[in-house]
Amino acid sequence: MNISSKSRSEERRRGAYLRKVMKRSEINAAIKWAKELLEENNIKLPPFGYWTMEDWKNRQPEIGTIKEVMLGWDITDYGMDKFEELGAVLFTLRNGSLEDSSVGTPYAEKLIILKDGQRLPNHYHASKTEDIINKGGGILAIKLYNSMPDGTVDLKSDVTVDMDGIRHTFAAGETVYIEPGNSITLRPHMYHLFWAKEGAGDLICGEVSSINDDNTDNYNAEDVSRFSKVEEDEEIIHPLCNEYNKVLGV
């Protein structure tokens, strides 16, 4: 879901949506890179993070929860066709259902893996509270903003945020750096724009949050799309969490 100020022209909005396609080869390359970085940092994925397409198809009767709560690989360029600048490799380790408390877990956990200098769009969540932890590799840089009553970005008021149990107040848009092992707690309606600090190396972040719903709870200050369409230019290494039904043929 996108929040656009009234001053944005229709031409700009149309232009941002002209291309929302990532090539499968780009996705596969990003997954291979992320797996190598995780191995270098001795971070292991659950079994389904390594399953082949044949594994996925053979285990159809077992994967209902994985599909329903969208566990697994999540690679996106946010529909902007500049993955090295704006994009991320994410992997959802645990999640639950907002409709059925018996499905999955009552919380979510992700890995967010960023190339040096790569960023996510400026966004907030209406219901999710999340703790973003620097797991290693580089330095997490983040800018914070409050949201206005109409959902747009508040560029003026100070932002108060908890970091490892200590409350801090920053000016709107001030850059905050999160060193390895440190974390920051982002509450609903708090805009956050974060990236791997340039020159500090590739970055692995952890996210521990309330239940995550990427289909309904992302409010962007930029004209982006949460999931990208895919051009199939080579075979799938691992399916993405938003395409299980499509690529598994169910």
PDB file of C-alpha atoms in Angstrom:
ATOM      1  CA  MET A   1       0.000   0.000   0.000  1.00  0.00           C
ATOM      2  CA  ASN A   2       1.376   3.408  -0.912  1.00  0.00           C
ATOM      3  CA  ILE A   3       0.919   6.824   0.666  1.00  0.00           C
ATOM      4  CA  SER A   4       1.451   9.621  -1.875  1.00  0.00           C
ATOM      5  CA  SER A   5       1.369  13.342  -1.099  1.00  0.00           C
ATOM      6  CA  LYS A   6      -1.053  15.427  -3.104  1.00  0.00           C
ATOM      7  CA  SER A   7       1.860  17.309  -4.637  1.00  0.00           C
ATOM      8  CA  ARG A   8       3.126  14.221  -6.499  1.00  0.00           C
ATOM      9  CA  SER A   9       2.177  14.417 -10.131  1.00  0.00           C
ATOM     10  CA  GLU A  10       0.269  11.658 -11.897  1.00  0.00           C
ATOM     11  CA  GLU A  11       3.129  11.456 -14.383  1.00  0.00           C
ATOM     12  CA  ARG A  12       5.580  10.518 -11.622  1.00  0.00           C
ATOM     13  CA  ARG A  13       3.246   7.888 -10.229  1.00  0.00           C
ATOM     14  CA  ARG A  14       2.800   6.302 -13.643  1.00  0.00           C
ATOM     15  CA  GLY A  15       6.534   6.360 -14.325  1.00  0.00           C
ATOM     16  CA  ALA A  16       7.369   4.456 -11.148  1.00  0.00           C
ATOM     17  CA  TYR A  17       5.121   1.594 -12.175  1.00  0.00           C
ATOM     18  CA  LEU A  18       6.263   1.202 -15.777  1.00  0.00           C
ATOM     19  CA  ARG A  19       8.504  -1.773 -14.960  1.00  0.00           C
ATOM     20  CA  LYS A  20       7.973  -4.227 -12.135  1.00  0.00           C
ATOM     21  CA  VAL A  21       9.924  -7.171 -13.482  1.00  0.00           C
ATOM     22  CA  MET A  22      12.994  -8.914 -12.094  1.00  0.00           C
ATOM     23  CA  LYS A  23      14.675 -11.596 -14.149  1.00  0.00           C
ATOM     24  CA  ARG A  24      14.834 -15.032 -12.540  1.00  0.00           C
ATOM     25  CA  SER A  25      18.579 -14.960 -13.172  1.00  0.00           C
ATOM     26  CA  GLU A  26      18.835 -11.826 -10.979  1.00  0.00           C
ATOM     27  CA  ILE A  27      16.851 -13.531  -8.236  1.00  0.00           C
ATOM     28  CA  ASN A  28      18.933 -16.703  -8.418  1.00  0.00           C
ATOM     29  CA  ALA A  29      22.158 -14.697  -8.276  1.00  0.00           C
ATOM     30  CA  ALA A  30      20.908 -12.781  -5.252  1.00  0.00           C
ATOM     31  CA  ILE A  31      19.994 -16.003  -3.448  1.00  0.00           C
ATOM     32  CA  LYS A  32      23.413 -17.543  -4.171  1.00  0.00           C
ATOM     33  CA  TRP A  33      25.138 -14.413  -2.888  1.00  0.00           C
ATOM     34  CA  ALA A  34      23.005 -14.311   0.265  1.00  0.00           C
ATOM     35  CA  LYS A  35      23.614 -17.988   1.047  1.00  0.00           C
ATOM     36  CA  GLU A  36      27.365 -17.450   0.765  1.00  0.00           C
ATOM     37  CA  LEU A  37      27.237 -14.400   3.052  1.00  0.00           C
ATOM     38  CA  LEU A  38      25.177 -16.308   5.623  1.00  0.00           C
ATOM     39  CA  GLU A  39      27.652 -19.192   5.536  1.00  0.00           C
ATOM     40  CA  GLU A  40      30.560 -16.789   6.047  1.00  0.00           C
ATOM     41  CA  ASN A  41      28.782 -15.520   9.177  1.00  0.00           C
ATOM     42  CA  ASN A  42      27.848 -19.042  10.354  1.00  0.00           C
ATOM     43  CA  ILE A  43      24.111 -18.361  10.065  1.00  0.00           C
ATOM     44  CA  LYS A  44      22.075 -21.412   9.064  1.00  0.00           C
ATOM     45  CA  LEU A  45      18.625 -21.474   7.493  1.00  0.00           C
ATOM     46  CA  PRO A  46      15.862 -23.977   8.309  1.00  0.00           C
ATOM     47  CA  PRO A  47      15.646 -26.992   5.955  1.00  0.00           C
ATOM     48  CA  PHE A  48      13.172 -25.409   3.526  1.00  0.00           C
ATOM     49  CA  GLY A  49      15.709 -22.655   2.830  1.00  0.00           C
ATOM     50  CA  TYR A  50      17.770 -25.210   0.898  1.00  0.00           C
ATOM     51  CA  TRP A  51      15.033 -27.334  -0.714  1.00  0.00           C
ATOM     52  CA  THR A  52      15.182 -27.791  -4.478  1.00  0.00           C
ATOM     53  CA  MET A  53      12.104 -27.405  -6.646  1.00  0.00           C
ATOM     54  CA  GLU A  54      11.787 -31.189  -6.643  1.00  0.00           C
ATOM     55  CA  ASP A  55      11.800 -31.172  -2.831  1.00  0.00           C
ATOM     56  CA  TRP A  56       9.043 -28.573  -2.770  1.00  0.00           C
ATOM     57  CA  LYS A  57       6.868 -30.527  -5.182  1.00  0.00           C
ATOM     58  CA  ASN A  58       7.414 -33.831  -3.393  1.00  0.00           C
ATOM     59  CA  ARG A  59       6.509 -32.327  -0.003  1.00  0.00           C
ATOM     60  CA  GLN A  60       3.282 -30.603  -1.046  1.00  0.00           C
ATOM     61  CA  PRO A  61       1.184 -32.294   1.679  1.00  0.00           C
ATOM     62  CA  GLU A  62       3.509 -30.949   4.402  1.00  0.00           C
ATOM     63  CA  ILE A  63       3.931 -27.308   3.455  1.00  0.00           C
ATOM     64  CA  GLY A  64       0.527 -25.803   4.191  1.00  0.00           C
ATOM     65  CA  THR A  65       1.776 -23.600   7.037  1.00  0.00           C
ATOM     66  CA  ILE A  66       4.894 -22.515   5.136  1.00  0.00           C
ATOM     67  CA  LYS A  67       2.717 -21.366   2.240  1.00  0.00           C
ATOM     68  CA  GLU A  68       0.001 -19.764   4.344  1.00  0.00           C
ATOM     69  CA  VAL A  69       2.293 -17.574   6.451  1.00  0.00           C
ATOM     70  CA  MET A  70       4.775 -16.977   3.588  1.00  0.00           C
ATOM     71  CA  LEU A  71       7.943 -18.427   5.040  1.00  0.00           C
ATOM     72  CA  GLY A  72      11.070 -18.580   2.915  1.00  0.00           C
ATOM     73  CA  TRP A  73      12.950 -16.549   0.323  1.00  0.00           C
ATOM     74  CA  ASP A  74      11.753 -13.040  -0.563  1.00  0.00           C
ATOM     75  CA  ILE A  75      13.763 -11.078  -3.131  1.00  0.00           C
ATOM     76  CA  THR A  76      12.460  -7.750  -4.382  1.00  0.00           C
ATOM     77  CA  ASP A  77      13.574  -4.647  -6.238  1.00  0.00           C
ATOM     78  CA  TYR A  78      10.289  -2.972  -5.240  1.00  0.00           C
ATOM     79  CA  GLY A  79       9.345  -2.716  -8.906  1.00  0.00           C
ATOM     80  CA  MET A  80      11.987  -0.077  -9.587  1.00  0.00           C
ATOM     81  CA  ASP A  81      14.529  -2.052 -11.664  1.00  0.00           C
ATOM     82  CA  LYS A  82      17.564  -0.911  -9.647  1.00  0.00           C
ATOM     83  CA  PHE A  83      18.122  -3.792  -7.270  1.00  0.00           C
ATOM     84  CA  GLU A  84      21.711  -2.873  -6.354  1.00  0.00           C
ATOM     85  CA  GLU A  85      20.434   0.478  -5.046  1.00  0.00           C
ATOM     86  CA  LEU A  86      16.865  -0.207  -3.915  1.00  0.00           C
ATOM     87  CA  GLY A  87      16.086  -3.788  -2.977  1.00  0.00           C
ATOM     88  CA  ALA A  88      16.742  -6.567  -0.513  1.00  0.00           C
ATOM     89  CA  VAL A  89      17.093 -10.268   0.035  1.00  0.00           C
ATOM     90  CA  LEU A  90      14.806 -11.324   2.850  1.00  0.00           C
ATOM     91  CA  PHE A  91      14.137 -14.707   4.383  1.00  0.00           C
ATOM     92  CA  THR A  92      11.152 -15.267   6.663  1.00  0.00           C
ATOM     93  CA  LEU A  93      12.046 -17.853   9.287  1.00  0.00           C
ATOM     94  CA  ARG A  94       8.877 -17.776  11.367  1.00  0.00           C
ATOM     95  CA  ASN A  95       5.462 -16.152  11.100  1.00  0.00           C
ATOM     96  CA  GLY A  96       1.868 -16.609  12.111  1.00  0.00           C
ATOM     97  CA  SER A  97      -1.639 -15.868  10.949  1.00  0.00           C
ATOM     98  CA  LEU A  98      -3.667 -12.857  12.015  1.00  0.00           C
ATOM     99  CA  GLU A  99      -6.844 -14.828  11.333  1.00  0.00           C
ATOM    100  CA  ASP A 100      -5.986 -18.164  12.973  1.00  0.00           C
ATOM    101  CA  SER A 101      -3.774 -18.274  16.085  1.00  0.00           C
ATOM    102  CA  SER A 102      -3.270 -22.036  15.670  1.00  0.00           C
ATOM    103  CA  VAL A 103      -1.244 -21.502  12.480  1.00  0.00           C
ATOM    104  CA  GLY A 104       2.487 -20.848  12.711  1.00  0.00           C
ATOM    105  CA  THR A 105       3.904 -18.787  15.568  1.00  0.00           C
ATOM    106  CA  PRO A 106       2.517 -15.765  17.470  1.00  0.00           C
ATOM    107  CA  TYR A 107       5.396 -13.650  16.179  1.00  0.00           C
ATOM    108  CA  ALA A 108       7.551 -13.228  13.064  1.00  0.00           C
ATOM    109  CA  GLU A 109      11.279 -13.504  12.467  1.00  0.00           C
ATOM    110  CA  LYS A 110      13.186 -12.542   9.324  1.00  0.00           C
ATOM    111  CA  LEU A 111      16.650 -12.063   7.955  1.00  0.00           C
ATOM    112  CA  ILE A 112      17.209  -8.910   5.900  1.00  0.00           C
ATOM    113  CA  ILE A 113      20.359  -9.136   3.797  1.00  0.00           C
ATOM    114  CA  LEU A 114      21.655  -5.989   2.105  1.00  0.00           C
ATOM    115  CA  LYS A 115      24.555  -5.253  -0.214  1.00  0.00           C
ATOM    116  CA  ASP A 116      26.861  -2.411   0.755  1.00  0.00           C
ATOM    117  CA  GLY A 117      24.866   0.800   0.131  1.00  0.00           C
ATOM    118  CA  GLN A 118      21.610  -0.998  -0.726  1.00  0.00           C
ATOM    119  CA  ARG A 119      18.442   0.348   0.881  1.00  0.00           C
ATOM    120  CA  LEU A 120      14.779  -0.326   1.509  1.00  0.00           C
ATOM    121  CA  PRO A 121      12.092   2.284   0.697  1.00  0.00           C
ATOM    122  CA  ASN A 122      10.858   4.715   3.320  1.00  0.00           C
ATOM    123  CA  HIS A 123       7.801   3.040   4.872  1.00  0.00           C
ATOM    124  CA  TYR A 124       5.827   2.329   8.018  1.00  0.00           C
ATOM    125  CA  HIS A 125       3.532  -0.397   9.308  1.00  0.00           C
ATOM    126  CA  ALA A 126       0.103   0.267  10.764  1.00  0.00           C
ATOM    127  CA  SER A 127       0.061  -2.722  13.111  1.00  0.00           C
ATOM    128  CA  LYS A 128       3.493  -4.361  13.246  1.00  0.00           C
ATOM    129  CA  THR A 129       6.090  -3.557  15.885  1.00  0.00           C
ATOM    130  CA  GLU A 130       9.540  -4.774  14.887  1.00  0.00           C
ATOM    131  CA  ASP A 131      12.977  -5.003  16.402  1.00  0.00           C
ATOM    132  CA  ILE A 132      15.739  -4.683  13.788  1.00  0.00           C
ATOM    133  CA  ILE A 133      19.028  -6.229  14.934  1.00  0.00           C
ATOM    134  CA  ASN A 134      22.411  -5.845  13.274  1.00  0.00           C
ATOM    135  CA  LYS A 135      23.553  -9.470  13.047  1.00  0.00           C
ATOM    136  CA  GLY A 136      26.882  -8.638  11.473  1.00  0.00           C
ATOM    137  CA  GLY A 137      28.898  -7.795   8.401  1.00  0.00           C
ATOM    138  CA  GLY A 138      28.383  -4.040   8.176  1.00  0.00           C
ATOM    139  CA  ILE A 139      26.655  -1.082   9.820  1.00  0.00           C
ATOM    140  CA  LEU A 140      22.918  -0.438   9.652  1.00  0.00           C
ATOM    141  CA  ALA A 141      22.044   3.182   8.880  1.00  0.00           C
ATOM    142  CA  ILE A 142      18.499   4.373   9.430  1.00  0.00           C
ATOM    143  CA  LYS A 143      16.465   7.564   9.144  1.00  0.00           C
ATOM    144  CA  LEU A 144      13.266   7.903  11.175  1.00  0.00           C
ATOM    145  CA  TYR A 145      10.175  10.066  10.777  1.00  0.00           C
ATOM    146  CA  ASN A 146       6.795  10.275  12.421  1.00  0.00           C
ATOM    147  CA  SER A 147       3.709  10.044  10.225  1.00  0.00           C
ATOM    148  CA  MET A 148       1.130  12.798   9.797  1.00  0.00           C
ATOM    149  CA  PRO A 149      -2.591  12.162  10.419  1.00  0.00           C
ATOM    150  CA  ASP A 150      -3.096  11.744   6.665  1.00  0.00           C
ATOM    151  CA  GLY A 151      -0.317   9.125   6.512  1.00  0.00           C
ATOM    152  CA  THR A 152       2.334  11.296   4.855  1.00  0.00           C
ATOM    153  CA  VAL A 153       5.831  11.810   6.240  1.00  0.00           C
ATOM    154  CA  ASP A 154       6.279  14.297   9.075  1.00  0.00           C
ATOM    155  CA  LEU A 155       9.504  16.075   8.122  1.00  0.00           C
ATOM    156  CA  LYS A 156       9.636  18.306  11.212  1.00  0.00           C
ATOM    157  CA  SER A 157       8.861  16.614  14.527  1.00  0.00           C
ATOM    158  CA  ASP A 158      11.428  14.731  16.596  1.00  0.00           C
ATOM    159  CA  VAL A 159      11.185  10.948  16.767  1.00  0.00           C
ATOM    160  CA  THR A 160      11.460   9.010  20.010  1.00  0.00           C
ATOM    161  CA  VAL A 161      12.599   5.421  19.670  1.00  0.00           C
ATOM    162  CA  ASP A 162      13.858   2.571  21.856  1.00  0.00           C
ATOM    163  CA  MET A 163      17.294   1.080  21.156  1.00  0.00           C
ATOM    164  CA  ASP A 164      18.279  -1.963  23.209  1.00  0.00           C
ATOM    165  CA  GLY A 165      16.009  -0.890  26.039  1.00  0.00           C
ATOM    166  CA  ILE A 166      17.184   2.750  26.120  1.00  0.00           C
ATOM    167  CA  ARG A 167      14.962   5.553  24.869  1.00  0.00           C
ATOM    168  CA  HIS A 168      16.460   8.055  22.419  1.00  0.00           C
ATOM    169  CA  THR A 169      15.125  11.110  20.619  1.00  0.00           C
ATOM    170  CA  PHE A 170      16.345  12.130  17.166  1.00  0.00           C
ATOM    171  CA  ALA A 171      15.528  14.924  14.764  1.00  0.00           C
ATOM    172  CA  ALA A 172      13.321  13.936  11.834  1.00  0.00           C
ATOM    173  CA  GLY A 173      15.508  12.378   9.165  1.00  0.00           C
ATOM    174  CA  GLU A 174      18.643  12.288  11.305  1.00  0.00           C
ATOM    175  CA  THR A 175      20.851   9.324  10.393  1.00  0.00           C
ATOM    176  CA  VAL A 176      21.220   6.775  13.177  1.00  0.00           C
ATOM    177  CA  TYR A 177      23.857   4.046  13.030  1.00  0.00           C
ATOM    178  CA  ILE A 178      23.286   0.574  14.465  1.00  0.00           C
ATOM    179  CA  GLU A 179      26.512  -1.332  15.115  1.00  0.00           C
ATOM    180  CA  PRO A 180      26.751  -5.163  15.077  1.00  0.00           C
ATOM    181  CA  GLY A 181      24.850  -6.669  17.999  1.00  0.00           C
ATOM    182  CA  ASN A 182      22.762  -3.542  18.542  1.00  0.00           C
ATOM    183  CA  SER A 183      19.100  -3.075  17.685  1.00  0.00           C
ATOM    184  CA  ILE A 184      16.322  -0.540  17.222  1.00  0.00           C
ATOM    185  CA  THR A 185      12.595  -0.962  17.917  1.00  0.00           C
ATOM    186  CA  LEU A 186      10.239   0.440  15.284  1.00  0.00           C
ATOM    187  CA  ARG A 187       6.646   0.969  16.337  1.00  0.00           C
ATOM    188  CA  PRO A 188       3.509   1.375  14.203  1.00  0.00           C
ATOM    189  CA  HIS A 189       3.227   4.556  12.116  1.00  0.00           C
ATOM    190  CA  MET A 190       6.950   5.303  12.464  1.00  0.00           C
ATOM    191  CA  TYR A 191       8.472   5.830   9.026  1.00  0.00           C
ATOM    192  CA  HIS A 192      11.861   4.175   8.598  1.00  0.00           C
ATOM    193  CA  LEU A 193      14.326   4.234   5.738  1.00  0.00           C
ATOM    194  CA  PHE A 194      17.312   1.977   6.296  1.00  0.00           C
ATOM    195  CA  TRP A 195      20.326   0.789   4.374  1.00  0.00           C
ATOM    196  CA  ALA A 196      23.739  -0.830   4.655  1.00  0.00           C
ATOM    197  CA  LYS A 197      26.108   2.061   5.335  1.00  0.00           C
ATOM    198  CA  GLU A 198      28.244   2.751   2.297  1.00  0.00           C
ATOM    199  CA  GLY A 199      31.781   1.430   2.616  1.00  0.00           C
ATOM    200  CA  ALA A 200      31.083  -0.627   5.744  1.00  0.00           C
ATOM    201  CA  GLY A 201      30.372  -3.869   3.888  1.00  0.00           C
ATOM    202  CA  ASP A 202      27.424  -6.123   3.168  1.00  0.00           C
ATOM    203  CA  LEU A 203      24.967  -6.410   6.042  1.00  0.00           C
ATOM    204  CA  ILE A 204      22.867  -9.085   7.710  1.00  0.00           C
ATOM    205  CA  CYS A 205      19.983  -7.828   9.844  1.00  0.00           C
ATOM    206  CA  GLY A 206      17.542  -9.808  11.912  1.00  0.00           C
ATOM    207  CA  GLU A 207      13.942  -8.763  12.376  1.00  0.00           C
ATOM    208  CA  VAL A 208      11.830  -9.985  15.277  1.00  0.00           C
ATOM    209  CA  SER A 209       8.300  -8.625  15.235  1.00  0.00           C
ATOM    210  CA  SER A 210       4.642  -9.144  15.832  1.00  0.00           C
ATOM    211  CA  ILE A 211       2.946 -11.201  13.101  1.00  0.00           C
ATOM    212  CA  ASN A 212       3.929  -9.925   9.670  1.00  0.00           C
ATOM    213  CA  ASP A 213       1.558  -9.378   6.734  1.00  0.00           C
ATOM    214  CA  ASP A 214       3.417  -7.966   3.743  1.00  0.00           C
ATOM    215  CA  ASN A 215       0.253  -7.901   1.632  1.00  0.00           C
ATOM    216  CA  THR A 216      -1.621  -5.398   3.797  1.00  0.00           C
ATOM    217  CA  ASP A 217       0.665  -3.692   6.332  1.00  0.00           C
ATOM    218  CA  ASN A 218       3.295  -1.841   4.273  1.00  0.00           C
ATOM    219  CA  TYR A 219       2.692   1.882   3.764  1.00  0.00           C
ATOM    220  CA  ASN A 220       5.289   3.454   1.486  1.00  0.00           C
ATOM    221  CA  ALA A 221       6.301   7.081   1.105  1.00  0.00           C
ATOM    222  CA  GLU A 222       7.709   6.155  -2.307  1.00  0.00           C
ATOM    223  CA  ASP A 223       5.920   4.842  -5.381  1.00  0.00           C
ATOM    224  CA  VAL A 224       7.055   1.241  -5.082  1.00  0.00           C
ATOM    225  CA  SER A 225       5.612  -2.251  -5.217  1.00  0.00           C
ATOM    226  CA  ARG A 226       6.328  -4.685  -2.378  1.00  0.00           C
ATOM    227  CA  PHE A 227       6.682  -7.710  -4.677  1.00  0.00           C
ATOM    228  CA  SER A 228       8.151  -7.716  -8.162  1.00  0.00           C
ATOM    229  CA  LYS A 229       6.890  -9.636 -11.147  1.00  0.00           C
ATOM    230  CA  VAL A 230       9.376 -12.160 -12.501  1.00  0.00           C
ATOM    231  CA  GLU A 231      10.642 -12.796 -16.006  1.00  0.00           C
ATOM    232  CA  GLU A 232      11.553 -16.467 -16.330  1.00  0.00           C
ATOM    233  CA  ASP A 233      14.893 -16.414 -18.129  1.00  0.00           C
ATOM    234  CA  GLU A 234      16.370 -19.447 -16.315  1.00  0.00           C
ATOM    235  CA  GLU A 235      15.309 -22.293 -14.034  1.00  0.00           C
ATOM    236  CA  ILE A 236      14.210 -21.573 -10.461  1.00  0.00           C
ATOM    237  CA  ILE A 237      16.732 -22.403  -7.727  1.00  0.00           C
ATOM    238  CA  HIS A 238      14.361 -21.732  -4.815  1.00  0.00           C
ATOM    239  CA  PRO A 239      10.779 -20.422  -5.078  1.00  0.00           C
ATOM    240  CA  LEU A 240       9.878 -17.088  -3.498  1.00  0.00           C
ATOM    241  CA  CYS A 241       7.408 -16.893  -0.638  1.00  0.00           C
ATOM    242  CA  ASN A 242       4.842 -14.966  -2.689  1.00  0.00           C
ATOM    243  CA  GLU A 243       4.809 -17.400  -5.636  1.00  0.00           C
ATOM    244  CA  TYR A 244       4.357 -20.877  -4.137  1.00  0.00           C
ATOM    245  CA  ASN A 245       0.969 -21.488  -5.704  1.00  0.00           C
ATOM    246  CA  LYS A 246       2.110 -20.210  -9.074  1.00  0.00           C
ATOM    247  CA  VAL A 247       5.396 -22.106  -9.455  1.00  0.00           C
ATOM    248  CA  LEU A 248       4.376 -25.303  -7.654  1.00  0.00           C
ATOM    249  CA  GLY A 249       1.291 -25.709  -9.813  1.00  0.00           C
ATOM    250  CA  VAL A 250      -1.325 -25.704  -7.059  1.00  0.00           C
TER     251      VAL A 250
END
